[in-house]
mmCIF file of N, CA, C and O in Angstrom:
data_model
loop_
_atom_site.group_PDB
_atom_site.id
_atom_site.type_symbol
_atom_site.label_atom_id
_atom_site.label_comp_id
_atom_site.label_asym_id
_atom_site.label_seq_id
_atom_site.Cartn_x
_atom_site.Cartn_y
_atom_site.Cartn_z
ATOM 1 N N MET A 2 39.836 -19.992 108.043
ATOM 2 C CA MET A 2 39.499 -19.876 106.102
ATOM 3 C C MET A 2 38.866 -17.715 106.955
ATOM 4 O O MET A 2 38.875 -17.337 108.948
ATOM 5 N N HIS A 3 38.900 -16.896 106.389
ATOM 6 C CA HIS A 3 38.486 -15.383 106.199
ATOM 7 C C HIS A 3 36.835 -15.867 107.163
ATOM 8 O O HIS A 3 35.911 -15.661 105.800
ATOM 9 N N SER A 4 36.647 -15.201 107.545
ATOM 10 C CA SER A 4 34.711 -14.961 107.854
ATOM 11 C C SER A 4 34.651 -13.301 107.601
ATOM 12 O O SER A 4 35.056 -12.519 107.689
ATOM 13 N N ILE A 5 33.263 -13.243 106.766
ATOM 14 C CA ILE A 5 32.660 -11.908 105.752
ATOM 15 C C ILE A 5 31.557 -11.117 107.219
ATOM 16 O O ILE A 5 31.223 -12.221 107.081
ATOM 17 N N SER A 6 31.938 -10.230 107.617
ATOM 18 C CA SER A 6 31.617 -8.934 108.381
ATOM 19 C C SER A 6 29.535 -9.320 108.022
ATOM 20 O O SER A 6 29.843 -8.544 106.411
ATOM 21 N N PRO A 7 28.970 -9.157 108.105
ATOM 22 C CA PRO A 7 27.098 -8.809 107.805
ATOM 23 C C PRO A 7 27.830 -6.425 107.669
ATOM 24 O O PRO A 7 28.243 -6.435 108.476
ATOM 25 N N LEU A 8 26.408 -6.876 106.299
ATOM 26 C CA LEU A 8 27.145 -5.599 105.764
ATOM 27 C C LEU A 8 25.965 -4.358 107.131
ATOM 28 O O LEU A 8 24.876 -5.374 107.293
ATOM 29 N N PRO A 9 26.029 -3.335 108.221
ATOM 30 C CA PRO A 9 25.053 -2.369 108.618
ATOM 31 C C PRO A 9 24.335 -2.716 108.742
ATOM 32 O O PRO A 9 23.995 -1.529 107.302
ATOM 33 N N VAL A 10 22.754 -2.604 109.336
ATOM 34 C CA VAL A 10 21.373 -2.090 108.923
ATOM 35 C C VAL A 10 20.917 -0.901 109.239
ATOM 36 O O VAL A 10 21.503 -0.845 110.411
ATOM 37 N N ALA A 11 21.237 -0.350 108.905
ATOM 38 C CA ALA A 11 20.322 1.245 108.932
ATOM 39 C C ALA A 11 18.588 1.155 109.619
ATOM 40 O O ALA A 11 17.888 0.289 109.276
ATOM 41 N N PRO A 12 19.163 1.012 110.831
ATOM 42 C CA PRO A 12 18.001 1.598 111.579
ATOM 43 C C PRO A 12 15.998 2.589 110.845
ATOM 44 O O PRO A 12 16.475 3.189 110.229
ATOM 45 N N LEU A 13 15.910 1.608 111.733
ATOM 46 C CA LEU A 13 13.906 1.707 110.910
ATOM 47 C C LEU A 13 13.936 3.795 110.631
ATOM 48 O O LEU A 13 13.029 4.105 109.190
ATOM 49 N N ALA A 14 14.481 4.176 112.329
ATOM 50 C CA ALA A 14 14.520 5.829 111.447
ATOM 51 C C ALA A 14 14.817 6.532 110.227
ATOM 52 O O ALA A 14 14.166 7.442 109.828
ATOM 53 N N GLN A 15 16.174 5.927 110.039
ATOM 54 C CA GLN A 15 17.297 6.333 109.715
ATOM 55 C C GLN A 15 15.953 6.495 108.091
ATOM 56 O O GLN A 15 17.019 7.323 107.711
ATOM 57 N N GLN A 16 15.697 4.633 107.795
ATOM 58 C CA GLN A 16 15.626 4.087 106.232
ATOM 59 C C GLN A 16 13.650 6.053 106.305
ATOM 60 O O GLN A 16 13.828 5.733 104.912
ATOM 61 N N GLY A 17 12.976 5.241 107.310
ATOM 62 C CA GLY A 17 12.277 6.544 106.592
ATOM 63 C C GLY A 17 13.120 8.019 106.287
ATOM 64 O O GLY A 17 11.929 8.679 105.790
ATOM 65 N N ALA A 18 13.637 8.761 106.725
ATOM 66 C CA ALA A 18 13.964 9.788 106.911
ATOM 67 C C ALA A 18 14.694 9.994 105.222
ATOM 68 O O ALA A 18 15.009 10.817 104.312
ATOM 69 N N THR A 19 15.165 8.703 104.271
ATOM 70 C CA THR A 19 15.703 9.064 102.869
ATOM 71 C C THR A 19 14.243 8.985 102.047
ATOM 72 O O THR A 19 14.281 9.510 100.677
ATOM 73 N N ASP A 20 13.241 7.584 102.518
ATOM 74 C CA ASP A 20 12.414 8.226 101.739
ATOM 75 C C ASP A 20 11.446 9.515 101.934
ATOM 76 O O ASP A 20 11.037 9.775 101.041
ATOM 77 N N LEU A 21 11.554 10.658 102.830
ATOM 78 C CA LEU A 21 10.910 11.682 103.099
ATOM 79 C C LEU A 21 11.729 13.101 102.654
ATOM 80 O O LEU A 21 11.478 13.878 101.586
ATOM 81 N N ALA A 22 12.883 11.632 101.632
ATOM 82 C CA ALA A 22 14.000 13.338 101.130
ATOM 83 C C ALA A 22 13.444 13.329 98.872
ATOM 84 O O ALA A 22 13.429 13.884 98.051
ATOM 85 N N VAL A 23 12.769 11.345 99.007
ATOM 86 C CA VAL A 23 12.065 11.896 98.074
ATOM 87 C C VAL A 23 10.625 12.032 97.498
ATOM 88 O O VAL A 23 10.758 12.754 96.468
ATOM 89 N N ASN A 24 9.297 12.459 99.013
ATOM 90 C CA ASN A 24 7.718 13.064 98.407
ATOM 91 C C ASN A 24 8.358 13.288 97.885
ATOM 92 O O ASN A 24 7.158 14.093 97.642
ATOM 93 N N PRO A 25 8.905 14.837 98.208
ATOM 94 C CA PRO A 25 9.104 16.667 97.751
ATOM 95 C C PRO A 25 8.967 16.750 96.092
ATOM 96 O O PRO A 25 8.270 16.922 95.450
ATOM 97 N N VAL A 26 10.280 15.712 95.916
ATOM 98 C CA VAL A 26 9.932 15.370 94.288
ATOM 99 C C VAL A 26 8.707 14.374 93.980
ATOM 100 O O VAL A 26 8.945 15.471 92.927
ATOM 101 N N LEU A 27 8.511 14.071 94.444
ATOM 102 C CA LEU A 27 7.972 12.959 93.849
ATOM 103 C C LEU A 27 6.280 14.181 93.958
ATOM 104 O O LEU A 27 5.423 14.497 93.164
ATOM 105 N N ALA A 28 6.629 15.218 94.949
ATOM 106 C CA ALA A 28 4.822 15.905 94.934
ATOM 107 C C ALA A 28 5.182 16.658 93.916
ATOM 108 O O ALA A 28 3.902 17.057 93.348
ATOM 109 N N ILE A 29 6.433 17.184 93.560
ATOM 110 C CA ILE A 29 6.188 18.241 92.851
ATOM 111 C C ILE A 29 6.298 17.452 91.618
ATOM 112 O O ILE A 29 5.379 18.203 90.368
ATOM 113 N N ALA A 30 6.379 16.556 91.387
ATOM 114 C CA ALA A 30 6.236 15.379 90.193
ATOM 115 C C ALA A 30 5.118 15.320 89.567
ATOM 116 O O ALA A 30 4.410 15.468 88.352
ATOM 117 N N VAL A 31 4.055 14.818 90.332
ATOM 118 C CA VAL A 31 3.098 14.594 90.038
ATOM 119 C C VAL A 31 1.556 15.682 90.130
ATOM 120 O O VAL A 31 0.628 16.030 89.701
ATOM 121 N N ILE A 32 2.442 17.113 90.825
ATOM 122 C CA ILE A 32 1.448 19.090 90.859
ATOM 123 C C ILE A 32 1.377 19.313 89.533
ATOM 124 O O ILE A 32 0.777 19.682 88.592
ATOM 125 N N LEU A 33 3.046 18.726 88.805
ATOM 126 C CA LEU A 33 3.098 18.704 87.137
ATOM 127 C C LEU A 33 2.361 18.346 86.605
ATOM 128 O O LEU A 33 1.828 19.008 85.919
ATOM 129 N N THR A 34 1.955 17.670 86.545
ATOM 130 C CA THR A 34 1.072 16.812 85.860
ATOM 131 C C THR A 34 0.215 17.076 85.868
ATOM 132 O O THR A 34 -0.519 17.373 84.857
ATOM 133 N N ILE A 35 -0.513 16.846 86.831
ATOM 134 C CA ILE A 35 -1.662 17.541 87.086
ATOM 135 C C ILE A 35 -1.748 19.044 86.159
ATOM 136 O O ILE A 35 -3.204 19.141 86.262
ATOM 137 N N LEU A 36 -1.136 20.212 86.844
ATOM 138 C CA LEU A 36 -2.291 21.476 85.929
ATOM 139 C C LEU A 36 -1.098 21.010 84.037
ATOM 140 O O LEU A 36 -2.252 21.580 83.449
ATOM 141 N N TYR A 37 -0.329 19.841 83.681
ATOM 142 C CA TYR A 37 -0.563 20.057 82.088
ATOM 143 C C TYR A 37 -1.569 19.165 82.088
ATOM 144 O O TYR A 37 -2.344 19.458 80.866
ATOM 145 N N LEU A 38 -2.613 18.116 82.755
ATOM 146 C CA LEU A 38 -3.646 17.481 82.546
ATOM 147 C C LEU A 38 -4.937 18.642 82.034
ATOM 148 O O LEU A 38 -5.613 18.532 81.592
ATOM 149 N N ILE A 39 -4.299 19.628 83.179
ATOM 150 C CA ILE A 39 -5.974 20.587 83.385
ATOM 151 C C ILE A 39 -4.835 21.925 82.385
ATOM 152 O O ILE A 39 -6.290 22.022 81.471
ATOM 153 N N SER A 40 -4.479 21.839 81.680
ATOM 154 C CA SER A 40 -3.926 22.622 80.716
ATOM 155 C C SER A 40 -4.251 21.777 79.206
ATOM 156 O O SER A 40 -4.755 22.943 78.447
ATOM 157 N N CYS A 41 -4.236 20.671 78.790
ATOM 158 C CA CYS A 41 -4.286 20.058 77.653
ATOM 159 C C CYS A 41 -6.021 19.387 77.691
ATOM 160 O O CYS A 41 -7.091 19.472 77.038
ATOM 161 N N LYS A 42 -7.561 19.841 78.452
ATOM 162 C CA LYS A 42 -8.230 20.090 79.022
ATOM 163 C C LYS A 42 -8.807 20.916 77.630
ATOM 164 O O LYS A 42 -9.592 21.178 77.542
ATOM 165 N N PHE A 43 -8.228 22.097 78.764
ATOM 166 C CA PHE A 43 -8.541 23.493 77.639
ATOM 167 C C PHE A 43 -8.247 23.950 76.545
ATOM 168 O O PHE A 43 -8.477 24.800 76.292
ATOM 169 N N HIS A 44 -6.022 23.509 76.228
ATOM 170 C CA HIS A 44 -6.658 23.715 75.063
ATOM 171 C C HIS A 44 -6.174 22.600 74.746
ATOM 172 O O HIS A 44 -4.559 22.079 74.551
ATOM 173 N N PRO A 45 -6.788 22.134 73.956
ATOM 174 C CA PRO A 45 -6.042 20.256 73.170
ATOM 175 C C PRO A 45 -5.093 20.538 72.571
ATOM 176 O O PRO A 45 -4.771 19.794 71.984
ATOM 177 N N TYR A 46 -4.898 21.651 71.267
ATOM 178 C CA TYR A 46 -4.958 21.305 70.389
ATOM 179 C C TYR A 46 -3.110 22.505 69.862
ATOM 180 O O TYR A 46 -3.115 23.156 71.138
ATOM 181 N N MET A 47 -2.142 21.805 69.803
ATOM 182 C CA MET A 47 -0.898 22.533 69.443
ATOM 183 C C MET A 47 -0.822 22.805 67.644
ATOM 184 O O MET A 47 -1.278 22.137 66.733
ATOM 185 N N ARG A 48 0.337 23.227 67.984
ATOM 186 C CA ARG A 48 1.021 23.892 66.257
ATOM 187 C C ARG A 48 1.504 22.553 65.296
ATOM 188 O O ARG A 48 2.168 21.912 66.357
ATOM 189 N N CYS A 49 0.582 22.265 63.976
ATOM 190 C CA CYS A 49 1.138 21.028 64.051
ATOM 191 C C CYS A 49 2.832 21.480 62.754
ATOM 192 O O CYS A 49 3.633 22.920 62.443
ATOM 193 N N LYS A 50 3.353 20.864 63.730
ATOM 194 C CA LYS A 50 4.858 20.516 63.290
ATOM 195 C C LYS A 50 5.407 20.347 61.827
ATOM 196 O O LYS A 50 6.642 20.950 62.278
ATOM 197 N N ALA A 51 4.672 19.634 61.729
ATOM 198 C CA ALA A 51 5.206 19.417 59.921
ATOM 199 C C ALA A 51 4.789 20.530 58.618
ATOM 200 O O ALA A 51 5.904 21.089 58.481
ATOM 201 N N CYS A 52 3.418 21.543 58.647
ATOM 202 C CA CYS A 52 3.214 22.368 58.346
ATOM 203 C C CYS A 52 3.333 23.959 59.042
ATOM 204 O O CYS A 52 3.204 25.204 58.845
ATOM 205 N N ASN A 53 3.674 23.771 60.489
ATOM 206 C CA ASN A 53 4.356 25.313 60.725
ATOM 207 C C ASN A 53 2.195 25.729 60.484
ATOM 208 O O ASN A 53 2.593 27.640 60.838
ATOM 209 N N LYS A 54 1.791 25.349 60.742
ATOM 210 C CA LYS A 54 -0.215 25.759 60.701
ATOM 211 C C LYS A 54 -0.510 26.490 59.199
ATOM 212 O O LYS A 54 -1.620 27.722 59.414
ATOM 213 N N SER A 55 0.370 25.985 58.535
ATOM 214 C CA SER A 55 0.130 27.121 56.817
ATOM 215 C C SER A 55 -0.811 25.430 56.074
ATOM 216 O O SER A 55 -1.074 26.504 55.107
ATOM 217 N N LYS A 56 -0.967 24.238 55.911
ATOM 218 C CA LYS A 56 -2.224 23.407 56.062
ATOM 219 C C LYS A 56 -1.977 22.984 54.715
ATOM 220 O O LYS A 56 -2.188 22.430 54.244
ATOM 221 N N GLU A 57 0.078 23.925 54.433
ATOM 222 C CA GLU A 57 -0.120 22.695 52.460
ATOM 223 C C GLU A 57 1.639 22.359 52.743
ATOM 224 O O GLU A 57 1.688 22.303 54.742
ATOM 225 N N SER A 58 1.913 21.268 52.149
ATOM 226 C CA SER A 58 2.586 20.382 52.211
ATOM 227 C C SER A 58 3.073 20.394 50.603
ATOM 228 O O SER A 58 2.586 20.556 50.099
ATOM 229 N N ASN A 59 4.669 21.536 50.759
ATOM 230 C CA ASN A 59 5.153 21.300 49.423
ATOM 231 C C ASN A 59 6.230 20.650 49.046
ATOM 232 O O ASN A 59 5.621 19.378 49.514
ATOM 233 N N SER A 60 6.109 20.031 47.503
ATOM 234 C CA SER A 60 5.989 19.416 46.574
ATOM 235 C C SER A 60 8.175 19.484 46.954
ATOM 236 O O SER A 60 8.484 20.307 46.162
ATOM 237 N N THR A 61 8.380 18.297 46.952
ATOM 238 C CA THR A 61 9.932 18.820 46.170
ATOM 239 C C THR A 61 10.478 18.111 45.362
ATOM 240 O O THR A 61 11.892 17.970 45.084
ATOM 241 N N THR A 62 9.479 17.361 44.852
ATOM 242 C CA THR A 62 9.407 17.297 43.152
ATOM 243 C C THR A 62 9.694 18.268 41.856
ATOM 244 O O THR A 62 10.237 18.954 41.696
ATOM 245 N N PHE A 63 8.635 18.435 42.758
ATOM 246 C CA PHE A 63 8.207 19.880 41.293
ATOM 247 C C PHE A 63 7.754 21.207 42.195
ATOM 248 O O PHE A 63 7.002 21.170 43.187
ATOM 249 N N LYS A 64 8.617 22.341 41.798
ATOM 250 C CA LYS A 64 8.527 23.421 42.169
ATOM 251 C C LYS A 64 7.876 24.567 41.938
ATOM 252 O O LYS A 64 6.722 24.588 41.515
ATOM 253 N N GLY A 65 6.889 25.042 43.378
ATOM 254 C CA GLY A 65 5.440 25.227 43.349
ATOM 255 C C GLY A 65 4.705 24.483 43.465
ATOM 256 O O GLY A 65 3.568 25.001 43.632
ATOM 257 N N ALA A 66 4.549 23.422 43.337
ATOM 258 C CA ALA A 66 3.247 22.110 43.487
ATOM 259 C C ALA A 66 2.695 22.621 45.716
ATOM 260 O O ALA A 66 3.794 22.487 45.729
ATOM 261 N N PHE A 67 1.717 22.122 45.417
ATOM 262 C CA PHE A 67 1.617 21.571 47.456
ATOM 263 C C PHE A 67 0.461 21.211 47.048
ATOM 264 O O PHE A 67 -0.780 20.667 46.201
ATOM 265 N N GLY A 68 0.341 20.726 48.079
ATOM 266 C CA GLY A 68 -1.096 19.763 48.536
ATOM 267 C C GLY A 68 -1.260 19.639 50.831
ATOM 268 O O GLY A 68 0.007 21.090 50.544
ATOM 269 N N LYS A 69 -2.497 19.362 50.051
ATOM 270 C CA LYS A 69 -2.508 19.225 52.060
ATOM 271 C C LYS A 69 -1.698 17.953 53.086
ATOM 272 O O LYS A 69 -1.312 17.452 51.966
ATOM 273 N N CYS A 70 -1.580 19.716 53.902
ATOM 274 C CA CYS A 70 -0.649 18.248 54.557
ATOM 275 C C CYS A 70 -1.197 16.724 55.116
ATOM 276 O O CYS A 70 -1.813 16.381 55.761
ATOM 277 N N ARG A 71 -0.019 15.842 54.855
ATOM 278 C CA ARG A 71 -0.916 14.761 55.743
ATOM 279 C C ARG A 71 -0.352 14.821 57.096
ATOM 280 O O ARG A 71 -1.263 13.366 57.620
ATOM 281 N N THR A 72 0.521 15.621 58.299
ATOM 282 C CA THR A 72 0.114 15.650 59.196
ATOM 283 C C THR A 72 -1.107 15.341 59.798
ATOM 284 O O THR A 72 -1.633 14.589 60.748
ATOM 285 N N CYS A 73 -1.345 16.700 59.951
ATOM 286 C CA CYS A 73 -2.569 17.294 59.954
ATOM 287 C C CYS A 73 -3.454 17.310 58.970
ATOM 288 O O CYS A 73 -4.760 17.318 59.514
ATOM 289 N N ASN A 74 -4.014 16.966 58.136
ATOM 290 C CA ASN A 74 -4.749 16.564 56.764
ATOM 291 C C ASN A 74 -5.259 18.075 56.432
ATOM 292 O O ASN A 74 -6.762 17.777 56.538
ATOM 293 N N GLY A 75 -4.462 18.513 57.231
ATOM 294 C CA GLY A 75 -4.876 19.705 56.326
ATOM 295 C C GLY A 75 -5.460 20.842 57.551
ATOM 296 O O GLY A 75 -6.051 22.078 57.224
ATOM 297 N N LYS A 76 -5.410 20.971 59.244
ATOM 298 C CA LYS A 76 -6.450 21.947 60.173
ATOM 299 C C LYS A 76 -5.216 22.498 61.163
ATOM 300 O O LYS A 76 -5.640 23.149 61.188
ATOM 301 N N GLY A 77 -3.603 22.440 59.904
ATOM 302 C CA GLY A 77 -2.726 22.974 61.067
ATOM 303 C C GLY A 77 -2.385 22.939 62.348
ATOM 304 O O GLY A 77 -2.277 23.921 62.507
ATOM 305 N N HIS A 78 -3.295 22.079 63.226
ATOM 306 C CA HIS A 78 -3.291 21.955 64.492
ATOM 307 C C HIS A 78 -3.251 19.742 64.589
ATOM 308 O O HIS A 78 -3.652 19.586 63.002
ATOM 309 N N SER A 79 -2.689 19.355 66.083
ATOM 310 C CA SER A 79 -2.678 18.438 65.827
ATOM 311 C C SER A 79 -3.067 18.221 67.411
ATOM 312 O O SER A 79 -2.970 19.096 68.042
ATOM 313 N N VAL A 80 -3.471 17.177 68.219
ATOM 314 C CA VAL A 80 -3.593 16.799 69.489
ATOM 315 C C VAL A 80 -2.784 16.561 70.439
ATOM 316 O O VAL A 80 -2.215 16.403 70.182
ATOM 317 N N ARG A 81 -2.852 17.481 71.492
ATOM 318 C CA ARG A 81 -1.135 17.768 72.303
ATOM 319 C C ARG A 81 -1.599 15.919 73.422
ATOM 320 O O ARG A 81 -2.661 15.295 73.417
ATOM 321 N N LEU A 82 -1.172 15.338 73.241
ATOM 322 C CA LEU A 82 -0.067 14.126 74.335
ATOM 323 C C LEU A 82 -0.693 14.035 74.880
ATOM 324 O O LEU A 82 -2.263 12.992 75.284
ATOM 325 N N GLY A 83 -1.145 14.720 76.050
ATOM 326 C CA GLY A 83 -1.740 15.565 77.487
ATOM 327 C C GLY A 83 -3.471 14.437 76.517
ATOM 328 O O GLY A 83 -4.632 14.597 77.907
ATOM 329 N N ALA A 84 -4.002 15.904 76.202
ATOM 330 C CA ALA A 84 -5.337 15.733 75.810
ATOM 331 C C ALA A 84 -5.728 14.021 75.006
ATOM 332 O O ALA A 84 -6.560 13.870 75.031
ATOM 333 N N ARG A 85 -4.915 13.746 74.480
ATOM 334 C CA ARG A 85 -5.510 11.550 73.911
ATOM 335 C C ARG A 85 -5.584 11.190 74.852
ATOM 336 O O ARG A 85 -6.401 10.304 74.613
ATOM 337 N N PHE A 86 -4.476 11.449 76.020
ATOM 338 C CA PHE A 86 -4.253 10.720 77.278
ATOM 339 C C PHE A 86 -5.816 10.543 78.053
ATOM 340 O O PHE A 86 -7.042 10.130 77.757
ATOM 341 N N LEU A 87 -6.483 11.815 78.120
ATOM 342 C CA LEU A 87 -7.915 12.484 78.389
ATOM 343 C C LEU A 87 -8.829 12.313 77.968
ATOM 344 O O LEU A 87 -10.401 12.078 77.486
ATOM 345 N N GLY A 88 -8.641 11.147 75.874
ATOM 346 C CA GLY A 88 -9.858 11.090 75.748
ATOM 347 C C GLY A 88 -10.404 12.664 74.602
ATOM 348 O O GLY A 88 -11.529 12.027 73.914
ATOM 349 N N HIS A 89 -9.756 12.855 74.087
ATOM 350 C CA HIS A 89 -9.809 14.195 72.645
ATOM 351 C C HIS A 89 -9.398 13.199 71.276
ATOM 352 O O HIS A 89 -8.438 13.730 71.899
ATOM 353 N N LYS A 90 -10.751 13.565 71.094
ATOM 354 C CA LYS A 90 -11.192 13.063 69.556
ATOM 355 C C LYS A 90 -10.186 13.902 68.538
ATOM 356 O O LYS A 90 -11.833 14.490 68.786
ATOM 357 N N ASP A 91 -10.298 14.929 67.467
ATOM 358 C CA ASP A 91 -9.716 15.252 66.534
ATOM 359 C C ASP A 91 -10.923 14.742 65.896
ATOM 360 O O ASP A 91 -11.316 14.337 65.612
#
């Protein structure tokens, strides 16, 4: 019968070295997230993607007919995701 040899276990010092390689990536991600949230605090709105700030929605059935945009409710902007996370309401 063949015996299976156990897998070599890395010493703790080598395991810590791999953790240090991940920390700069994690640190950069945290810094970028904080910067994004700061940006959302001071600039909570973005251009409405449906009407492109025109505040109008054109009819697909009748040429020349239009109404207020249903996506932004005729405001021309919407609240950014990060601003919603911070509790900003439109």
